[in-house]
Amino acid sequence: MTNIYIVGTGATPVGEHYGRGLADLAAEAVRAAFAAAPGLPAERVGALFVANAMGETLAGQGQLGAYLAAAVGLPGVPALRVEAAGASGGVALQQAANAIAAGQCQVAVVLGAEKVTDRLEGEQEAALALHGDAEAEAIHGLTLTAQWALLMRRYMHEHGYAAEAFAPFPVNAHANALKNPHALYRFPISADKYRKAGQIASPLNLLDCSSPADGAACVILAAEPIARELPGPRLRLAGAALATDTPGLAARNDPLDLAAARASAHVALGRAHLGLSDVQVLELSDPHGIAAALALEAMGYYGRGEAPRHAADGAIAPTGRTPIATAGGYKARGDIGGASGVYQVIELARQLRGEAGPGQVAGARVALAQCLGGVGATAATCVLVSES
């Protein structure tokens, strides 16, 4: 099998970029990624994969493969848009890796880009609701936030938790975002502030809900012969996998079991010939604490009903057993929709290169990124290994 490496990364700050469009943001991210890969000319790129979830509904632009290829200086390169809701970034990365492994190209660019904040909150929620079962759920007004709230209520009922038990997840995210100059929300919160926050979709409150944001992120993948020509540490994409589940919660046998998250993680780790205990740092879809808790339990890091308790004991902090959201996660870095999975990989690359500064996880050599589409209907997992 062809070894595939990350040879360049770049991203814009996450924010409300009212004065900028998709093309402008994308071009900045691609320039930064190529600047991080000195000696790699753009002419060697054989494919571009664009991760985007809401281009038509919120940015008013379709055919993003051709549109952004021209905008970022890669005109004529085979390009396509990958859409899998919030899992788009992870799926695009896997499509790029597959193209290299199949011999279709030796260098592929993965570009995640999302532009949503020019639209009103109601429009954003309507677009996000389409990432569930539109016919059975969204048409009745059930948003993604409401679905996560239903799962949190059920979790609290089954395991005897109060809503305050989920405070460690956003508290940790905000503490880590303080160290990330590109994060949307760079301020701390406390468990007491969490407890007093207003409700959004009970039991989810304002401080347990991420905000849709604008941004673009770029990862350049290359086959081993190309990667060996370039300077710097080598980061290998050791394993990747995609899994799906029914989008509608009502159709699932057990709504609290994120089956796709479990399946994709186990297959990706198996392809990397690694286990859960080998991973030192993780990036998860964590727009709410309940999402992170269910993902950690589905993958097998904690038993059912145990994740909030371990989070309260510091397990999810950079010094803990399962460090997550080291750059702020969805909650504090911002939720960049289809680009989120690319931002995840960039943060883990920083960790594996030892460049994460105050948020560095000591000795990180293996990392796992998992992004979810909808409420876990699509799960894309990537395992990265440092060979330096």
mmCIF file of C-alpha atoms in Angstrom:
data_model
loop_
_atom_site.group_PDB
_atom_site.id
_atom_site.type_symbol
_atom_site.label_atom_id
_atom_site.label_comp_id
_atom_site.label_asym_id
_atom_site.label_seq_id
_atom_site.Cartn_x
_atom_site.Cartn_y
_atom_site.Cartn_z
ATOM 1 C CA MET A 1 0.000 0.000 0.000
ATOM 2 C CA THR A 2 1.188 3.505 -0.825
ATOM 3 C CA ASN A 3 2.218 5.525 2.213
ATOM 4 C CA ILE A 4 0.530 8.923 2.201
ATOM 5 C CA TYR A 5 1.805 11.958 4.086
ATOM 6 C CA ILE A 6 0.621 15.398 5.117
ATOM 7 C CA VAL A 7 3.170 17.783 3.611
ATOM 8 C CA GLY A 8 1.483 21.160 4.058
ATOM 9 C CA THR A 9 -1.266 22.742 6.135
ATOM 10 C CA GLY A 10 -2.799 26.198 6.328
ATOM 11 C CA ALA A 11 -5.965 27.828 7.614
ATOM 12 C CA THR A 12 -7.681 31.141 8.130
ATOM 13 C CA PRO A 13 -8.795 32.288 11.563
ATOM 14 C CA VAL A 14 -12.305 31.090 12.399
ATOM 15 C CA GLY A 15 -14.712 33.985 12.684
ATOM 16 C CA GLU A 16 -17.509 36.086 11.277
ATOM 17 C CA HIS A 17 -15.856 37.185 8.054
ATOM 18 C CA TYR A 18 -18.603 39.463 6.810
ATOM 19 C CA GLY A 19 -16.363 41.255 4.313
ATOM 20 C CA ARG A 20 -14.983 38.099 2.695
ATOM 21 C CA GLY A 21 -16.323 35.381 0.423
ATOM 22 C CA LEU A 22 -15.597 31.690 -0.027
ATOM 23 C CA ALA A 23 -13.003 32.289 -2.718
ATOM 24 C CA ASP A 24 -11.068 34.826 -0.647
ATOM 25 C CA LEU A 25 -10.964 32.593 2.424
ATOM 26 C CA ALA A 26 -10.044 29.535 0.386
ATOM 27 C CA ALA A 27 -7.188 31.306 -1.380
ATOM 28 C CA GLU A 28 -5.665 32.385 1.945
ATOM 29 C CA ALA A 29 -5.745 28.829 3.303
ATOM 30 C CA VAL A 30 -4.198 27.326 0.157
ATOM 31 C CA ARG A 31 -1.421 29.929 0.077
ATOM 32 C CA ALA A 32 -0.589 29.157 3.698
ATOM 33 C CA ALA A 33 -0.488 25.418 3.022
ATOM 34 C CA PHE A 34 1.919 25.780 0.097
ATOM 35 C CA ALA A 35 4.075 28.184 2.132
ATOM 36 C CA ALA A 36 4.360 25.373 4.695
ATOM 37 C CA ALA A 37 5.545 23.000 1.947
ATOM 38 C CA PRO A 38 8.566 24.789 0.444
ATOM 39 C CA GLY A 39 9.795 23.135 -2.699
ATOM 40 C CA LEU A 40 6.386 21.827 -3.744
ATOM 41 C CA PRO A 41 5.153 23.689 -6.838
ATOM 42 C CA ALA A 42 1.427 23.960 -7.484
ATOM 43 C CA GLU A 43 2.013 22.319 -10.877
ATOM 44 C CA ARG A 44 2.467 18.961 -9.135
ATOM 45 C CA VAL A 45 -1.080 18.965 -7.761
ATOM 46 C CA GLY A 46 -3.138 16.295 -9.482
ATOM 47 C CA ALA A 47 -6.490 16.716 -7.735
ATOM 48 C CA LEU A 48 -8.466 19.107 -5.536
ATOM 49 C CA PHE A 49 -11.171 17.943 -3.138
ATOM 50 C CA VAL A 50 -13.370 20.686 -1.672
ATOM 51 C CA ALA A 51 -15.167 19.942 1.603
ATOM 52 C CA ASN A 52 -18.271 22.078 1.979
ATOM 53 C CA ALA A 53 -21.662 21.415 3.527
ATOM 54 C CA MET A 54 -23.748 24.513 2.815
ATOM 55 C CA GLY A 55 -22.425 26.216 -0.311
ATOM 56 C CA GLU A 56 -25.760 26.445 -2.080
ATOM 57 C CA THR A 57 -27.990 27.135 0.912
ATOM 58 C CA LEU A 58 -25.878 29.727 2.755
ATOM 59 C CA ALA A 59 -23.097 30.915 0.432
ATOM 60 C CA GLY A 60 -25.172 30.974 -2.752
ATOM 61 C CA GLN A 61 -22.567 29.079 -4.772
ATOM 62 C CA GLY A 62 -22.545 25.653 -6.367
ATOM 63 C CA GLN A 63 -19.968 23.712 -8.407
ATOM 64 C CA LEU A 64 -17.344 24.519 -5.812
ATOM 65 C CA GLY A 65 -14.730 22.212 -7.324
ATOM 66 C CA ALA A 66 -14.256 24.278 -10.470
ATOM 67 C CA TYR A 67 -15.112 27.564 -8.753
ATOM 68 C CA LEU A 68 -12.508 27.269 -6.012
ATOM 69 C CA ALA A 69 -9.880 25.573 -8.183
ATOM 70 C CA ALA A 70 -9.785 28.720 -10.295
ATOM 71 C CA ALA A 71 -9.926 30.991 -7.243
ATOM 72 C CA VAL A 72 -6.965 29.393 -5.452
ATOM 73 C CA GLY A 73 -4.621 29.206 -8.426
ATOM 74 C CA LEU A 74 -5.266 25.615 -9.524
ATOM 75 C CA PRO A 75 -7.261 26.119 -12.734
ATOM 76 C CA GLY A 76 -7.721 23.000 -14.817
ATOM 77 C CA VAL A 77 -6.870 20.622 -11.978
ATOM 78 C CA PRO A 78 -9.460 17.836 -11.592
ATOM 79 C CA ALA A 79 -11.634 19.144 -8.777
ATOM 80 C CA LEU A 80 -14.866 18.228 -7.070
ATOM 81 C CA ARG A 81 -16.895 19.164 -4.036
ATOM 82 C CA VAL A 82 -17.455 16.583 -1.284
ATOM 83 C CA GLU A 83 -20.608 16.981 0.802
ATOM 84 C CA ALA A 84 -21.337 14.866 3.855
ATOM 85 C CA ALA A 85 -22.693 17.524 6.234
ATOM 86 C CA GLY A 86 -20.310 18.057 9.150
ATOM 87 C CA ALA A 87 -18.256 15.026 8.061
ATOM 88 C CA SER A 88 -17.391 16.588 4.692
ATOM 89 C CA GLY A 89 -13.803 17.426 5.674
ATOM 90 C CA GLY A 90 -12.948 13.928 6.841
ATOM 91 C CA VAL A 91 -14.590 12.353 3.804
ATOM 92 C CA ALA A 92 -12.734 14.716 1.438
ATOM 93 C CA LEU A 93 -9.433 13.796 3.077
ATOM 94 C CA GLN A 94 -10.171 10.121 2.534
ATOM 95 C CA GLN A 95 -11.151 10.699 -1.095
ATOM 96 C CA ALA A 96 -7.858 12.511 -1.661
ATOM 97 C CA ALA A 97 -5.918 9.668 -0.038
ATOM 98 C CA ASN A 98 -7.784 7.123 -2.156
ATOM 99 C CA ALA A 99 -6.883 9.043 -5.314
ATOM 100 C CA ILE A 100 -3.196 8.925 -4.396
ATOM 101 C CA ALA A 101 -3.352 5.255 -3.378
ATOM 102 C CA ALA A 102 -5.021 4.395 -6.694
ATOM 103 C CA GLY A 103 -2.239 6.098 -8.627
ATOM 104 C CA GLN A 104 -4.478 8.816 -10.032
ATOM 105 C CA CYS A 105 -2.124 11.489 -8.708
ATOM 106 C CA GLN A 106 0.846 11.918 -6.396
ATOM 107 C CA VAL A 107 -0.245 15.178 -4.766
ATOM 108 C CA ALA A 108 -3.795 16.081 -3.762
ATOM 109 C CA VAL A 109 -5.131 19.196 -2.076
ATOM 110 C CA VAL A 110 -7.958 18.989 0.452
ATOM 111 C CA LEU A 111 -9.697 22.318 0.946
ATOM 112 C CA GLY A 112 -12.437 22.855 3.511
ATOM 113 C CA ALA A 113 -14.346 26.110 3.164
ATOM 114 C CA GLU A 114 -17.577 27.400 4.671
ATOM 115 C CA LYS A 115 -19.263 30.811 4.573
ATOM 116 C CA VAL A 116 -22.401 31.013 6.694
ATOM 117 C CA THR A 117 -22.493 34.118 8.889
ATOM 118 C CA ASP A 118 -23.929 36.463 6.261
ATOM 119 C CA ARG A 119 -27.251 34.672 6.785
ATOM 120 C CA LEU A 120 -29.653 35.049 9.698
ATOM 121 C CA GLU A 121 -29.713 32.458 12.468
ATOM 122 C CA GLY A 122 -33.018 31.014 11.258
ATOM 123 C CA GLU A 123 -31.562 30.409 7.808
ATOM 124 C CA GLN A 124 -28.523 28.749 9.342
ATOM 125 C CA GLU A 125 -30.668 26.436 11.461
ATOM 126 C CA ALA A 126 -32.817 25.532 8.452
ATOM 127 C CA ALA A 127 -29.732 24.634 6.431
ATOM 128 C CA LEU A 128 -28.283 22.549 9.253
ATOM 129 C CA ALA A 129 -31.607 20.746 9.731
ATOM 130 C CA LEU A 130 -31.208 19.297 6.226
ATOM 131 C CA HIS A 131 -28.291 17.253 7.593
ATOM 132 C CA GLY A 132 -30.806 15.036 9.379
ATOM 133 C CA ASP A 133 -33.865 13.356 7.887
ATOM 134 C CA ALA A 134 -35.453 16.308 6.090
ATOM 135 C CA GLU A 135 -38.709 14.525 5.258
ATOM 136 C CA ALA A 136 -39.334 12.958 8.662
ATOM 137 C CA GLU A 137 -37.724 15.518 10.993
ATOM 138 C CA ALA A 138 -36.659 18.855 9.516
ATOM 139 C CA ILE A 139 -40.036 19.443 7.879
ATOM 140 C CA HIS A 140 -41.553 19.441 11.368
ATOM 141 C CA GLY A 141 -39.050 21.982 12.698
ATOM 142 C CA LEU A 142 -36.665 19.570 14.412
ATOM 143 C CA THR A 143 -33.203 21.140 14.203
ATOM 144 C CA LEU A 144 -29.856 19.478 14.816
ATOM 145 C CA THR A 145 -29.537 21.361 18.108
ATOM 146 C CA ALA A 146 -32.930 20.043 19.178
ATOM 147 C CA GLN A 147 -31.895 16.498 18.304
ATOM 148 C CA TRP A 148 -28.729 16.713 20.397
ATOM 149 C CA ALA A 149 -30.892 18.146 23.201
ATOM 150 C CA LEU A 150 -33.200 15.125 22.974
ATOM 151 C CA LEU A 151 -30.205 12.818 23.225
ATOM 152 C CA MET A 152 -28.848 14.741 26.202
ATOM 153 C CA ARG A 153 -32.237 14.515 27.962
ATOM 154 C CA ARG A 154 -32.365 10.768 27.326
ATOM 155 C CA TYR A 155 -28.762 10.341 28.519
ATOM 156 C CA MET A 156 -29.510 12.232 31.738
ATOM 157 C CA HIS A 157 -32.579 10.043 32.312
ATOM 158 C CA GLU A 158 -30.744 6.750 31.708
ATOM 159 C CA HIS A 159 -27.584 7.564 33.672
ATOM 160 C CA GLY A 160 -28.825 9.855 36.429
ATOM 161 C CA TYR A 161 -26.965 13.050 35.504
ATOM 162 C CA ALA A 162 -28.000 16.662 35.882
ATOM 163 C CA ALA A 163 -27.249 19.046 33.014
ATOM 164 C CA GLU A 164 -24.351 20.534 35.021
ATOM 165 C CA ALA A 165 -22.448 17.264 34.574
ATOM 166 C CA PHE A 166 -21.665 18.281 30.981
ATOM 167 C CA ALA A 167 -19.977 21.557 31.970
ATOM 168 C CA PRO A 168 -16.417 20.127 31.801
ATOM 169 C CA PHE A 169 -16.659 19.800 28.017
ATOM 170 C CA PRO A 170 -17.214 23.495 27.141
ATOM 171 C CA VAL A 171 -15.053 24.629 30.077
ATOM 172 C CA ASN A 172 -12.153 22.601 28.672
ATOM 173 C CA ALA A 173 -12.791 23.846 25.136
ATOM 174 C CA HIS A 174 -12.745 27.501 26.175
ATOM 175 C CA ALA A 175 -9.638 27.032 28.317
ATOM 176 C CA ASN A 176 -7.820 25.596 25.309
ATOM 177 C CA ALA A 177 -9.125 28.237 22.901
ATOM 178 C CA LEU A 178 -7.408 30.896 25.010
ATOM 179 C CA LYS A 179 -4.133 29.531 23.604
ATOM 180 C CA ASN A 180 -5.357 29.511 19.989
ATOM 181 C CA PRO A 181 -5.143 32.927 18.286
ATOM 182 C CA HIS A 182 -7.355 31.644 15.435
ATOM 183 C CA ALA A 183 -10.268 30.595 17.660
ATOM 184 C CA LEU A 184 -13.650 32.323 17.534
ATOM 185 C CA TYR A 185 -14.195 32.552 21.310
ATOM 186 C CA ARG A 186 -10.995 33.235 23.235
ATOM 187 C CA PHE A 187 -12.321 33.635 26.760
ATOM 188 C CA PRO A 188 -12.700 31.266 29.715
ATOM 189 C CA ILE A 189 -15.955 30.050 31.183
ATOM 190 C CA SER A 190 -16.622 28.351 34.504
ATOM 191 C CA ALA A 191 -18.936 25.625 35.676
ATOM 192 C CA ASP A 192 -20.882 28.270 37.580
ATOM 193 C CA LYS A 193 -21.367 30.378 34.423
ATOM 194 C CA TYR A 194 -22.429 27.253 32.591
ATOM 195 C CA ARG A 195 -25.036 26.485 35.245
ATOM 196 C CA LYS A 196 -26.512 29.999 34.995
ATOM 197 C CA ALA A 197 -26.549 30.242 31.185
ATOM 198 C CA GLY A 198 -29.843 30.651 29.370
ATOM 199 C CA GLN A 199 -31.491 27.737 27.661
ATOM 200 C CA ILE A 200 -31.277 27.218 23.883
ATOM 201 C CA ALA A 201 -32.994 23.833 23.568
ATOM 202 C CA SER A 202 -33.436 22.423 27.048
ATOM 203 C CA PRO A 203 -31.320 20.932 28.549
ATOM 204 C CA LEU A 204 -28.733 22.492 26.173
ATOM 205 C CA ASN A 205 -27.833 26.026 27.199
ATOM 206 C CA LEU A 206 -26.000 28.904 25.541
ATOM 207 C CA LEU A 207 -22.592 27.802 26.848
ATOM 208 C CA ASP A 208 -23.043 24.248 25.590
ATOM 209 C CA CYS A 209 -23.858 25.185 21.991
ATOM 210 C CA SER A 210 -21.320 25.946 19.281
ATOM 211 C CA SER A 211 -21.724 28.812 16.827
ATOM 212 C CA PRO A 212 -21.624 28.383 13.030
ATOM 213 C CA ALA A 213 -18.643 30.317 11.696
ATOM 214 C CA ASP A 214 -16.714 31.136 8.542
ATOM 215 C CA GLY A 215 -13.299 29.807 7.633
ATOM 216 C CA ALA A 216 -11.153 27.798 5.262
ATOM 217 C CA ALA A 217 -8.498 25.172 5.898
ATOM 218 C CA CYS A 218 -6.163 23.320 3.545
ATOM 219 C CA VAL A 219 -4.195 20.074 3.837
ATOM 220 C CA ILE A 220 -1.821 18.882 1.118
ATOM 221 C CA LEU A 221 -1.360 15.117 0.827
ATOM 222 C CA ALA A 222 1.468 13.477 -1.084
ATOM 223 C CA ALA A 223 2.730 10.016 -1.914
ATOM 224 C CA GLU A 224 5.884 8.915 -0.115
ATOM 225 C CA PRO A 225 8.368 9.677 -2.938
ATOM 226 C CA ILE A 226 7.172 13.289 -3.022
ATOM 227 C CA ALA A 227 7.092 13.598 0.772
ATOM 228 C CA ARG A 228 10.714 12.440 1.019
ATOM 229 C CA GLU A 229 11.793 15.256 -1.286
ATOM 230 C CA LEU A 230 10.431 17.874 1.110
ATOM 231 C CA PRO A 231 11.916 19.176 4.368
ATOM 232 C CA GLY A 232 10.322 18.942 7.779
ATOM 233 C CA PRO A 233 8.804 16.186 9.921
ATOM 234 C CA ARG A 234 6.851 13.432 8.183
ATOM 235 C CA LEU A 235 3.243 12.923 9.248
ATOM 236 C CA ARG A 236 1.659 9.809 7.823
ATOM 237 C CA LEU A 237 -2.033 9.213 7.261
ATOM 238 C CA ALA A 238 -1.875 5.759 8.793
ATOM 239 C CA GLY A 239 -5.525 4.782 8.583
ATOM 240 C CA ALA A 240 -8.900 6.167 7.593
ATOM 241 C CA ALA A 241 -12.454 4.893 7.422
ATOM 242 C CA LEU A 242 -15.985 6.060 6.736
ATOM 243 C CA ALA A 243 -19.206 4.668 8.194
ATOM 244 C CA THR A 244 -22.862 5.666 8.108
ATOM 245 C CA ASP A 245 -26.042 5.267 10.121
ATOM 246 C CA THR A 246 -29.653 6.198 9.467
ATOM 247 C CA PRO A 247 -30.036 10.008 9.591
ATOM 248 C CA GLY A 248 -33.351 9.833 11.457
ATOM 249 C CA LEU A 249 -33.029 9.326 15.217
ATOM 250 C CA ALA A 250 -36.409 7.612 15.443
ATOM 251 C CA ALA A 251 -35.224 4.853 13.110
ATOM 252 C CA ARG A 252 -32.258 3.885 15.277
ATOM 253 C CA ASN A 253 -32.455 0.950 17.636
ATOM 254 C CA ASP A 254 -30.465 2.807 20.274
ATOM 255 C CA PRO A 255 -30.226 6.603 19.752
ATOM 256 C CA LEU A 256 -27.498 6.909 22.407
ATOM 257 C CA ASP A 257 -25.205 4.561 20.492
ATOM 258 C CA LEU A 258 -23.286 6.410 17.758
ATOM 259 C CA ALA A 259 -22.748 3.232 15.777
ATOM 260 C CA ALA A 260 -21.080 4.943 12.808
ATOM 261 C CA ALA A 261 -18.590 6.673 15.102
ATOM 262 C CA ARG A 262 -17.635 3.340 16.621
ATOM 263 C CA ALA A 263 -17.359 1.528 13.296
ATOM 264 C CA SER A 264 -15.273 4.166 11.536
ATOM 265 C CA ALA A 265 -12.877 4.523 14.480
ATOM 266 C CA HIS A 266 -12.300 0.806 14.826
ATOM 267 C CA VAL A 267 -11.758 0.261 11.105
ATOM 268 C CA ALA A 268 -9.409 3.267 10.821
ATOM 269 C CA LEU A 269 -7.346 2.100 13.791
ATOM 270 C CA GLY A 270 -7.285 -1.423 12.401
ATOM 271 C CA ARG A 271 -5.954 -0.160 9.074
ATOM 272 C CA ALA A 272 -3.293 1.746 10.988
ATOM 273 C CA HIS A 273 -2.454 -1.414 13.014
ATOM 274 C CA LEU A 274 -3.065 0.568 16.206
ATOM 275 C CA GLY A 275 -5.454 0.467 19.130
ATOM 276 C CA LEU A 276 -7.331 3.027 21.224
ATOM 277 C CA SER A 277 -4.557 3.062 23.811
ATOM 278 C CA ASP A 278 -2.001 4.120 21.191
ATOM 279 C CA VAL A 279 -3.751 7.450 20.551
ATOM 280 C CA GLN A 280 -2.437 10.385 22.603
ATOM 281 C CA VAL A 281 -4.669 13.201 21.332
ATOM 282 C CA LEU A 282 -8.069 13.388 19.656
ATOM 283 C CA GLU A 283 -10.239 15.820 17.724
ATOM 284 C CA LEU A 284 -13.969 15.066 17.833
ATOM 285 C CA SER A 285 -17.220 16.608 16.675
ATOM 286 C CA ASP A 286 -18.132 18.428 19.876
ATOM 287 C CA PRO A 287 -20.732 21.115 19.135
ATOM 288 C CA HIS A 288 -22.219 20.128 22.508
ATOM 289 C CA GLY A 289 -20.874 18.194 25.471
ATOM 290 C CA ILE A 290 -23.290 15.339 24.822
ATOM 291 C CA ALA A 291 -21.810 14.855 21.337
ATOM 292 C CA ALA A 292 -18.294 14.454 22.703
ATOM 293 C CA ALA A 293 -19.485 12.156 25.489
ATOM 294 C CA LEU A 294 -21.358 9.854 23.106
ATOM 295 C CA ALA A 295 -18.424 9.723 20.674
ATOM 296 C CA LEU A 296 -15.920 8.811 23.400
ATOM 297 C CA GLU A 297 -18.239 6.085 24.643
ATOM 298 C CA ALA A 298 -19.043 4.768 21.174
ATOM 299 C CA MET A 299 -15.362 4.403 20.324
ATOM 300 C CA GLY A 300 -14.777 2.520 23.560
ATOM 301 C CA TYR A 301 -12.689 4.946 25.551
ATOM 302 C CA TYR A 302 -15.295 4.915 28.321
ATOM 303 C CA GLY A 303 -18.225 2.731 29.223
ATOM 304 C CA ARG A 304 -21.805 3.827 28.711
ATOM 305 C CA GLY A 305 -22.676 6.679 31.030
ATOM 306 C CA GLU A 306 -19.070 7.234 32.164
ATOM 307 C CA ALA A 307 -17.725 10.031 29.947
ATOM 308 C CA PRO A 308 -19.035 13.031 31.943
ATOM 309 C CA ARG A 309 -17.549 11.643 35.141
ATOM 310 C CA HIS A 310 -14.134 11.153 33.545
ATOM 311 C CA ALA A 311 -14.320 14.613 31.977
ATOM 312 C CA ALA A 312 -14.920 16.088 35.421
ATOM 313 C CA ASP A 313 -11.767 14.305 36.626
ATOM 314 C CA GLY A 314 -9.650 16.009 33.953
ATOM 315 C CA ALA A 315 -9.467 13.172 31.413
ATOM 316 C CA ILE A 316 -10.240 15.453 28.448
ATOM 317 C CA ALA A 317 -7.695 18.164 29.352
ATOM 318 C CA PRO A 318 -4.342 18.318 27.507
ATOM 319 C CA THR A 319 -2.754 16.446 30.421
ATOM 320 C CA GLY A 320 -5.534 13.846 30.633
ATOM 321 C CA ARG A 321 -6.083 10.353 29.323
ATOM 322 C CA THR A 322 -8.145 11.437 26.292
ATOM 323 C CA PRO A 323 -7.242 15.048 25.422
ATOM 324 C CA ILE A 324 -9.830 16.659 23.141
ATOM 325 C CA ALA A 325 -10.534 20.149 21.801
ATOM 326 C CA THR A 326 -6.923 21.213 22.261
ATOM 327 C CA ALA A 327 -7.524 24.190 19.933
ATOM 328 C CA GLY A 328 -10.983 24.942 21.328
ATOM 329 C CA GLY A 329 -13.087 22.350 19.548
ATOM 330 C CA TYR A 330 -16.350 23.192 17.840
ATOM 331 C CA LYS A 331 -17.554 25.062 20.910
ATOM 332 C CA ALA A 332 -14.784 27.665 21.218
ATOM 333 C CA ARG A 333 -12.762 27.423 17.989
ATOM 334 C CA GLY A 334 -16.079 27.639 16.140
ATOM 335 C CA ASP A 335 -18.125 25.218 14.071
ATOM 336 C CA ILE A 336 -16.964 25.574 10.460
ATOM 337 C CA GLY A 337 -19.445 23.089 9.027
ATOM 338 C CA GLY A 338 -17.972 21.014 6.228
ATOM 339 C CA ALA A 339 -14.512 22.475 6.821
ATOM 340 C CA SER A 340 -14.366 21.298 10.435
ATOM 341 C CA GLY A 341 -12.713 17.974 9.640
ATOM 342 C CA VAL A 342 -9.859 19.747 7.842
ATOM 343 C CA TYR A 343 -9.348 22.084 10.805
ATOM 344 C CA GLN A 344 -9.230 19.001 13.025
ATOM 345 C CA VAL A 345 -6.407 17.442 11.010
ATOM 346 C CA ILE A 346 -4.457 20.697 11.020
ATOM 347 C CA GLU A 347 -4.655 20.920 14.817
ATOM 348 C CA LEU A 348 -3.505 17.317 15.173
ATOM 349 C CA ALA A 349 -0.637 17.945 12.755
ATOM 350 C CA ARG A 350 0.466 20.815 15.027
ATOM 351 C CA GLN A 351 0.320 18.462 17.989
ATOM 352 C CA LEU A 352 2.354 15.749 16.269
ATOM 353 C CA ARG A 353 4.965 18.263 15.125
ATOM 354 C CA GLY A 354 5.265 19.622 18.671
ATOM 355 C CA GLU A 355 4.081 23.061 17.521
ATOM 356 C CA ALA A 356 0.946 23.445 19.652
ATOM 357 C CA GLY A 357 2.567 25.800 22.155
ATOM 358 C CA PRO A 358 0.793 26.068 25.516
ATOM 359 C CA GLY A 359 -1.797 23.556 24.345
ATOM 360 C CA GLN A 360 0.765 20.889 23.467
ATOM 361 C CA VAL A 361 0.024 17.324 24.563
ATOM 362 C CA ALA A 362 3.340 15.969 25.802
ATOM 363 C CA GLY A 363 4.831 13.208 23.683
ATOM 364 C CA ALA A 364 2.030 13.071 21.122
ATOM 365 C CA ARG A 365 2.977 10.645 18.345
ATOM 366 C CA VAL A 366 -0.402 9.210 17.312
ATOM 367 C CA ALA A 367 -3.587 11.234 16.836
ATOM 368 C CA LEU A 368 -7.175 10.521 15.838
ATOM 369 C CA ALA A 369 -9.607 12.907 14.150
ATOM 370 C CA GLN A 370 -13.288 12.097 13.839
ATOM 371 C CA CYS A 371 -15.951 14.325 12.312
ATOM 372 C CA LEU A 372 -19.660 13.566 12.246
ATOM 373 C CA GLY A 373 -22.327 14.485 9.736
ATOM 374 C CA GLY A 374 -25.698 15.305 11.255
ATOM 375 C CA VAL A 375 -26.245 13.486 14.533
ATOM 376 C CA GLY A 376 -23.695 10.823 13.712
ATOM 377 C CA ALA A 377 -25.296 9.684 10.445
ATOM 378 C CA THR A 378 -21.883 9.908 8.774
ATOM 379 C CA ALA A 379 -18.630 9.382 10.641
ATOM 380 C CA ALA A 380 -15.188 9.895 9.101
ATOM 381 C CA THR A 381 -12.135 8.923 11.135
ATOM 382 C CA CYS A 382 -8.476 9.546 10.282
ATOM 383 C CA VAL A 383 -5.441 8.300 12.210
ATOM 384 C CA LEU A 384 -2.182 10.264 11.950
ATOM 385 C CA VAL A 385 1.271 9.079 12.979
ATOM 386 C CA SER A 386 4.454 11.085 13.380
ATOM 387 C CA GLU A 387 7.509 9.383 11.870
ATOM 388 C CA SER A 388 9.973 12.035 13.053
#
